[in-house]
Short mmCIF file of C-alpha atoms in Angstrom, two decimals:
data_model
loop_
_atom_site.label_atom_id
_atom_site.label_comp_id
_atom_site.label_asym_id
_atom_site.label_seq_id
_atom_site.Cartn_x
_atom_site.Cartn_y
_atom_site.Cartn_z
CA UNK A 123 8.88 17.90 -9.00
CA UNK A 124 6.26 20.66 -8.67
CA UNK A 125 6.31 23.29 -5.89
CA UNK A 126 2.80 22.97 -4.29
CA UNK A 127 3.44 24.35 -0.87
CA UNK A 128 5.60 27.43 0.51
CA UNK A 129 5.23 29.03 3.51
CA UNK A 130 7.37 30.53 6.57
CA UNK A 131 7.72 28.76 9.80
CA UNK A 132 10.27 30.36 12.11
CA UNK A 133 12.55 34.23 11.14
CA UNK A 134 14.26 33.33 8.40
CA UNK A 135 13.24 29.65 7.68
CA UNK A 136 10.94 28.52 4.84
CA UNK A 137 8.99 25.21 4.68
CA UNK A 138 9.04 24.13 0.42
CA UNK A 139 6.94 21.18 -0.07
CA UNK A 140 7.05 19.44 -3.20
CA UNK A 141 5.08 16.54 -5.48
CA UNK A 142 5.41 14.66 -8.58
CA UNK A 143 4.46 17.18 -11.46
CA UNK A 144 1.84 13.62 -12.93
CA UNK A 145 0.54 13.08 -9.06
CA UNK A 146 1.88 9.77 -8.48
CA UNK A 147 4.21 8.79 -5.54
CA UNK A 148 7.29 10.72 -4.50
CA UNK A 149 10.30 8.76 -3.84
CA UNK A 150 10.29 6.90 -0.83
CA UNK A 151 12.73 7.81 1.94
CA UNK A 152 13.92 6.90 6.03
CA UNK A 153 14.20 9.29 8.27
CA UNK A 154 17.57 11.01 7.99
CA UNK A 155 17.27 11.63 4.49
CA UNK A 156 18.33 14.27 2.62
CA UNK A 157 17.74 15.65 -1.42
CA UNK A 158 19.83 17.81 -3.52
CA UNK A 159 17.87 20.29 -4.90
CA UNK A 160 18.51 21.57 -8.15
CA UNK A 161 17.62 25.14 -8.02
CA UNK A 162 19.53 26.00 -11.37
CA UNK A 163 22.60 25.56 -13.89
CA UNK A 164 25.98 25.20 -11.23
CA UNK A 165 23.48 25.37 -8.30
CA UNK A 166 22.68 22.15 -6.68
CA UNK A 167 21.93 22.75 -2.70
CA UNK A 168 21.43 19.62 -0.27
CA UNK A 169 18.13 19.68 2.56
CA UNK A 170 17.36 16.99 4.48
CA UNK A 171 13.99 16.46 4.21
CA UNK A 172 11.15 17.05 7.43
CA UNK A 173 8.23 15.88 6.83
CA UNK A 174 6.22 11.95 7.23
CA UNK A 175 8.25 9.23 5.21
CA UNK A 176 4.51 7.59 5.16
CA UNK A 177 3.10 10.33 3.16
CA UNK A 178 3.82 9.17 -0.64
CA UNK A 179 2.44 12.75 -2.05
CA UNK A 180 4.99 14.64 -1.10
CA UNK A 181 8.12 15.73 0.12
CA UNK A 182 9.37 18.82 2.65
CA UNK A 183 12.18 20.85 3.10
CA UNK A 184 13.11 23.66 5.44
CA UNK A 185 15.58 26.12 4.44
CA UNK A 186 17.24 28.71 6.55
CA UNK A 187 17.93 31.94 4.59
CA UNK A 188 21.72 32.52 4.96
CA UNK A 189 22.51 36.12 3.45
CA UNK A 190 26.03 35.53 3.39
CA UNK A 191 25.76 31.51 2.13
CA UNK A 192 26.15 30.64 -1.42
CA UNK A 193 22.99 31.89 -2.97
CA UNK A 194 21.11 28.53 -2.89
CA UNK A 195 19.07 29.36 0.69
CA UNK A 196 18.33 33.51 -0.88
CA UNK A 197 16.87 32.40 -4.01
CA UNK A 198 14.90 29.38 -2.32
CA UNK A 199 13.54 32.57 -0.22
CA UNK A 200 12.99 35.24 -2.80
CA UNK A 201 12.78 33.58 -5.97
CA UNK A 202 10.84 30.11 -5.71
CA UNK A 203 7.33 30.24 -6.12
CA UNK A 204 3.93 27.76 -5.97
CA UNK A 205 3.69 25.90 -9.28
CA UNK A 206 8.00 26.36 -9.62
CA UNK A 207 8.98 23.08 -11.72
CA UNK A 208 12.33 21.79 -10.09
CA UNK A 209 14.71 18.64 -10.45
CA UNK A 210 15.82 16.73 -7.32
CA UNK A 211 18.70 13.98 -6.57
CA UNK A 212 18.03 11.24 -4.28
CA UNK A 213 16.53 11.07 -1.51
CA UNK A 214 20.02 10.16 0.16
CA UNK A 215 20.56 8.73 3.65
CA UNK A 216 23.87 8.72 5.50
CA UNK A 217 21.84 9.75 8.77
CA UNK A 218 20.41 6.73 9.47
CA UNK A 219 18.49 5.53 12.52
CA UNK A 220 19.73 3.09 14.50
CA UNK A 221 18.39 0.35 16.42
CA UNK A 222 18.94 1.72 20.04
CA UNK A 223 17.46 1.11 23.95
CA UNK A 224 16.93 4.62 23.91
CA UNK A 225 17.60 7.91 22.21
CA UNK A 226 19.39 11.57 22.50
CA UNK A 227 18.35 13.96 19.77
CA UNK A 228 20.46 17.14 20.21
CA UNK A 229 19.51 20.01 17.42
CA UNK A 230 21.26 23.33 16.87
CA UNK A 231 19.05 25.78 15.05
CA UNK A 232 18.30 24.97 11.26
CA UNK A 233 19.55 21.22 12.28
CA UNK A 234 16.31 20.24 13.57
CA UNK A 235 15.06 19.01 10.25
CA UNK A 236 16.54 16.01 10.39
CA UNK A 237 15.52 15.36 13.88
CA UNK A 238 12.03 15.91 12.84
CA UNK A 239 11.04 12.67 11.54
CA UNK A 240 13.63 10.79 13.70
CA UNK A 241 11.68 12.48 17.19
CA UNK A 242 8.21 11.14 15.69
CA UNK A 243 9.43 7.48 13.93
CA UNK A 244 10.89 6.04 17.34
CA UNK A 245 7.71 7.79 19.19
CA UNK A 246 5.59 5.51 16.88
CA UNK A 247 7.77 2.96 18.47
CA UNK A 248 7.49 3.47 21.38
CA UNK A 249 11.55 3.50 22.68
CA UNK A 250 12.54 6.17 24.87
CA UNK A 251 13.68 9.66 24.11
CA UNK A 252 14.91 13.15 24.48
CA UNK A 253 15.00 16.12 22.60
CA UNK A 254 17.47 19.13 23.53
CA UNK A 255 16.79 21.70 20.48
CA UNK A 256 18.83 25.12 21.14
CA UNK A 257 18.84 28.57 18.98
CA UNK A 258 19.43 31.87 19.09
CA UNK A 259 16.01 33.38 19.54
CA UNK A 260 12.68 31.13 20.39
CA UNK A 261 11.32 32.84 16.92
CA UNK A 262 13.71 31.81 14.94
CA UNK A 263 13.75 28.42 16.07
CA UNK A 264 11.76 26.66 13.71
CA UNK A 265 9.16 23.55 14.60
CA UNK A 266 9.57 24.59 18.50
CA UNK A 267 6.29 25.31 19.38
CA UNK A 268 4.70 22.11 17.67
CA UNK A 269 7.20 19.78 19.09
CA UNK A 270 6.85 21.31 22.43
CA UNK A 271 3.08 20.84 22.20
CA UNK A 272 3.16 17.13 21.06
CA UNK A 273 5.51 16.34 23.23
CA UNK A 274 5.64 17.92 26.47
CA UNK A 275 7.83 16.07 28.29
CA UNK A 276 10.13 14.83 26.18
CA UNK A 277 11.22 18.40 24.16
CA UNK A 278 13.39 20.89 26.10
CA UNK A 279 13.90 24.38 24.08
CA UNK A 280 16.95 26.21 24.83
CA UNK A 281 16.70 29.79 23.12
CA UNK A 282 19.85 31.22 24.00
CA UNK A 283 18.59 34.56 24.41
CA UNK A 284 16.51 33.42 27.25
CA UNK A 285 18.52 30.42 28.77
CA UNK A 286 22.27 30.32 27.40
CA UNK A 287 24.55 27.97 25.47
CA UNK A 288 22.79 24.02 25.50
CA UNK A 289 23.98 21.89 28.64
CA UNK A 290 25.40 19.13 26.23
CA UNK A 291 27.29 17.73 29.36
CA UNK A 292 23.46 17.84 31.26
CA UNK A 293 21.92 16.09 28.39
CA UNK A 294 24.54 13.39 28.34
CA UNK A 295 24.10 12.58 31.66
CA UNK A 296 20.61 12.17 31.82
CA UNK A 297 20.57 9.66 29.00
CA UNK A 298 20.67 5.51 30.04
CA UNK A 299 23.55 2.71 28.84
CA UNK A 300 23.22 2.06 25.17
CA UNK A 301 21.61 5.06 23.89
CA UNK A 302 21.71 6.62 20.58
CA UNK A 303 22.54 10.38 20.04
CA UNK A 304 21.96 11.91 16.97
CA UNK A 305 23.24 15.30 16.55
CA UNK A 306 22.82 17.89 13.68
CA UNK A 307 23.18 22.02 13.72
CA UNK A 308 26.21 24.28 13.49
CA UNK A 309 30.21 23.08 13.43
CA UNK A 310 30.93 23.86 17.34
CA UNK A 311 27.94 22.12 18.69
CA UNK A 312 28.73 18.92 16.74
CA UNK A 313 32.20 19.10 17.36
CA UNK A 314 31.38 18.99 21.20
CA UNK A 315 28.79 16.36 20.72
CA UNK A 316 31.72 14.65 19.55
CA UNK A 317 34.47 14.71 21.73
CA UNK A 318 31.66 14.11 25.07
CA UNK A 319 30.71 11.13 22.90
CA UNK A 320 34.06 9.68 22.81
CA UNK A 321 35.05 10.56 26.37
CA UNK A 322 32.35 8.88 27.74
CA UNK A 323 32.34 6.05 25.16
CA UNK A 324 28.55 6.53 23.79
CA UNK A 325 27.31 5.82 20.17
CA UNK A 326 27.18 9.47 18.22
CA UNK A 327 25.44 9.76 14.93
CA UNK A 328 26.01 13.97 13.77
CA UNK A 329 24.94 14.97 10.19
CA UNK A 330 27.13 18.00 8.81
CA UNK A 331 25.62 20.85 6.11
CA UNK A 332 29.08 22.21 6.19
CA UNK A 333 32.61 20.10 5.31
CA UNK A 334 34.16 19.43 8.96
CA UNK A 335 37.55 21.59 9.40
CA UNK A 336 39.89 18.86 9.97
CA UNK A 337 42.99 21.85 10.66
CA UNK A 338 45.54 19.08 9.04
CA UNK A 339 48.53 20.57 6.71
CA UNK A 340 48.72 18.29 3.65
CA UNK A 341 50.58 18.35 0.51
CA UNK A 342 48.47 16.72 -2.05
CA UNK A 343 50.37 14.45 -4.43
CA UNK A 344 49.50 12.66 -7.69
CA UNK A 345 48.41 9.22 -7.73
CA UNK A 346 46.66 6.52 -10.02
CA UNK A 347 43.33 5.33 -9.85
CA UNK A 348 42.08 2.55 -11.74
CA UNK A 349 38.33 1.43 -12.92
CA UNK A 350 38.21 -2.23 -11.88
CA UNK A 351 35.01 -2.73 -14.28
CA UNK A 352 37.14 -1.65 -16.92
CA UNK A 353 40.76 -1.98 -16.09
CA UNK A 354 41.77 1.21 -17.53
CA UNK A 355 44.10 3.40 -15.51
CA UNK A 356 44.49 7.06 -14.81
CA UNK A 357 46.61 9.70 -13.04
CA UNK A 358 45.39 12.17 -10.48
CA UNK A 359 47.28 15.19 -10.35
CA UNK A 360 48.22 16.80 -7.26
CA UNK A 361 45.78 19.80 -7.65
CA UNK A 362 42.82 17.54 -9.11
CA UNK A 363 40.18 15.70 -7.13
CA UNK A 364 39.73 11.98 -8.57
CA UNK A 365 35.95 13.44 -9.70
CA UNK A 366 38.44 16.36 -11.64
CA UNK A 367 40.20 13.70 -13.03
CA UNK A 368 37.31 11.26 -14.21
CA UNK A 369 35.56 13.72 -15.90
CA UNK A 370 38.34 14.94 -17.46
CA UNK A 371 38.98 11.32 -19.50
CA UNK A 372 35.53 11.40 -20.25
CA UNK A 373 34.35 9.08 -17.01
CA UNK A 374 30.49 9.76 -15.92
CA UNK A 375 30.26 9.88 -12.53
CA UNK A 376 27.66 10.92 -10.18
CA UNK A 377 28.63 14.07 -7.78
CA UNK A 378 26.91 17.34 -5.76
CA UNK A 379 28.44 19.11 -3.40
CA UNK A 380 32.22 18.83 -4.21
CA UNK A 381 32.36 18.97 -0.68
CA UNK A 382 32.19 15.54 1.03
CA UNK A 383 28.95 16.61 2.77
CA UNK A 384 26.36 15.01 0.68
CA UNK A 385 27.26 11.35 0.02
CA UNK A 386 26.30 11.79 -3.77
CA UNK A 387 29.44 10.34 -5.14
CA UNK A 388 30.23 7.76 -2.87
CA UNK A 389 31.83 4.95 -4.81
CA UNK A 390 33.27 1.54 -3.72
CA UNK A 391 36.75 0.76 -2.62
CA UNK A 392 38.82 -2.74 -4.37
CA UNK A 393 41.89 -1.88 -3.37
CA UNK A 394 44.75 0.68 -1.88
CA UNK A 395 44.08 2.95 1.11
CA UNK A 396 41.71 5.75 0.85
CA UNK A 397 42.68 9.14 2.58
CA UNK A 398 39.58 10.32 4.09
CA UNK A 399 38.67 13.97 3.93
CA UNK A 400 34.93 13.33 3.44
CA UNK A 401 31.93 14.98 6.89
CA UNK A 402 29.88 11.72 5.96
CA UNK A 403 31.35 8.74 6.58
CA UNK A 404 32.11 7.48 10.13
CA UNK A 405 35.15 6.23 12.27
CA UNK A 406 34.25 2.77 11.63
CA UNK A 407 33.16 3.18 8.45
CA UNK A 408 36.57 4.86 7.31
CA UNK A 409 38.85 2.27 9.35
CA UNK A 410 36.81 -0.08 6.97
CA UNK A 411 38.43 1.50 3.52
CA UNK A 412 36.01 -0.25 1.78
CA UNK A 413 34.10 3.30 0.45
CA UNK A 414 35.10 6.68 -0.12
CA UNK A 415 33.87 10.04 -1.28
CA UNK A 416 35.58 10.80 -4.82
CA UNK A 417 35.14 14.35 -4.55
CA UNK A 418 37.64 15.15 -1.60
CA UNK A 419 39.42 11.75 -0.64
CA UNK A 420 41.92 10.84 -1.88
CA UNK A 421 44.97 7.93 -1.87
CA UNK A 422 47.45 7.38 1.18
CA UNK A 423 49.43 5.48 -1.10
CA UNK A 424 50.11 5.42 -4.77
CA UNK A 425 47.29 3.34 -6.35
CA UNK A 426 43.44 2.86 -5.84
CA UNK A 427 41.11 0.80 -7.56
CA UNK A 428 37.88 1.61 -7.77
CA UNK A 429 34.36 0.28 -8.21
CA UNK A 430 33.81 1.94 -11.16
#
């Protein structure tokens, strides 16, 4: 992909927009989407991406620059320029709209950009909705001043400076049976999105860019894992991930983040009972046992086999 568009939107936040290097179509994606984003050797970043899933010329990003992050966000900042060749992965989606009566968006700074094309698809639809979008200072808060001006009365912007900490309680009880709420921004706000959710028994859809502190002592222990395409068999040790442990026997398998954020190396479950350690997949979807993230998860008992 070729870099044909940088430019800053909000303190600290970058818009990178980027095309097929030959012109033709980019992949197509659903809102909720994210890419990796190869930015060099051992530094693979995930963004979700912002912009119209109808427009087939390119793709957009928004990164926040995080000074103390891993270096991905400070060299998409200083370092990236027009005309940059890079490689992406995906486009990803384990963010997914829903089919819903009605809809809750709730975004914590940088965690608007998923929202983005979410806020505009079920407009096109015409379903109900809500945006609450909170930050720490109106000028870093990226997008706020174009969503507020398309849509007046359905965009509230919380700058905490000015107005204090998001009334998630507030926003929850404004919404009607049914609805939807999709939540993405930093750990605490999700977290509380969370626990209102299940109190009050309403569907919650949260997208993490960070793995989800689960504050659970474990001692890790070695297990098998075997490749039901192949039937061959192999041991996990206790201080390996299963991706550790494929790779090391020579297994190609697809991966990112190493942290169970991105969905990248979700593989299919045949049998045995995954332990779950992933920030993608949901209650249901874990109760299920039917996928897990390879990178993290690993086995509550002594034997998996996998789709692989």
């Amino acid at each position: 992909m070729r870099l044909v568009d940088k430019k800053t939107v909000a303190d600290g936040v970058v818009t990178v927009r980027l095309a097929d290097i030959d012109g033709g179509d980019v992949p197509s994606w659903e809102p909720g989407a994210h890419i990796d984003l190869v930015l060099g050797p051992g530094l693979v970043r995930q963004y979700s991406l912002c912009g119209d899933p109808a427009d087939a010329d390119a793709v957009t990003i928004a990164v926040l620059r995080e000074d103390s992050g891993r270096g991905g966000s400070v060299f998409v900042h200083d370092e990236l320029r027009e005309g940059a060749i890079l490689e992406i992965g995906g486009p990803r989606n384990h963010f997914a709209l829903v089919e819903a009566p009605s809809y809750l968006f709730i975004a914590g700074g940088i965690g608007i950009t998923p929202l983005l094309p979410m806020v505009r698809g079920v407009e096109r639809l015409g379903a109900p909705w809500r945006l609450v979008y909170g930050g720490r200072r109106r000028s870093g808060m990226a997008f706020a001043e174009e969503l507020v001006r398309a849509f007046p009365d359905s965009v509230e912007i919380h700058p905490q400076d000015e107005a204090g900490l998001l009334d998630i309680a507030g926003a929850f009880d404004a919404t009607d049976a049914g609805v939807a709420v999709y939540c993405c921004g930093p750990e605490p706000l999700l977290s509380a999105v969370e626990e209102l959710g299940r109190e009050r028994g309403i569907d919650v859809h949260v997208e993490r860019f960070a793995p989800k502190a689960t504050g659970e002592r474990v001692v890790d222990r070695a297990f098998e894992v075997e490749l039901g395409r192949t039937g061959t068999t192999l041991s996990v040790g206790a201080s390996e991930s299963i991706v550790d442990a494929l790779r090391r026997t020579g297994v190609s398998v697809e991966f990112s983040c190493l942290e169970g954020t991105c969905g990248t190396c979700e593989v299919a479950v045949l049998a045995g009972a995954p332990d779950h350690r992933d920030s993608v997949l949901t209650e249901q979807e874990r109760a299920a046992g039917d996928a897990m993230m390879i990178c993290v998860s690993r086995c509550r008992g002594r034997r998996l086999v996998l789709d692989l």
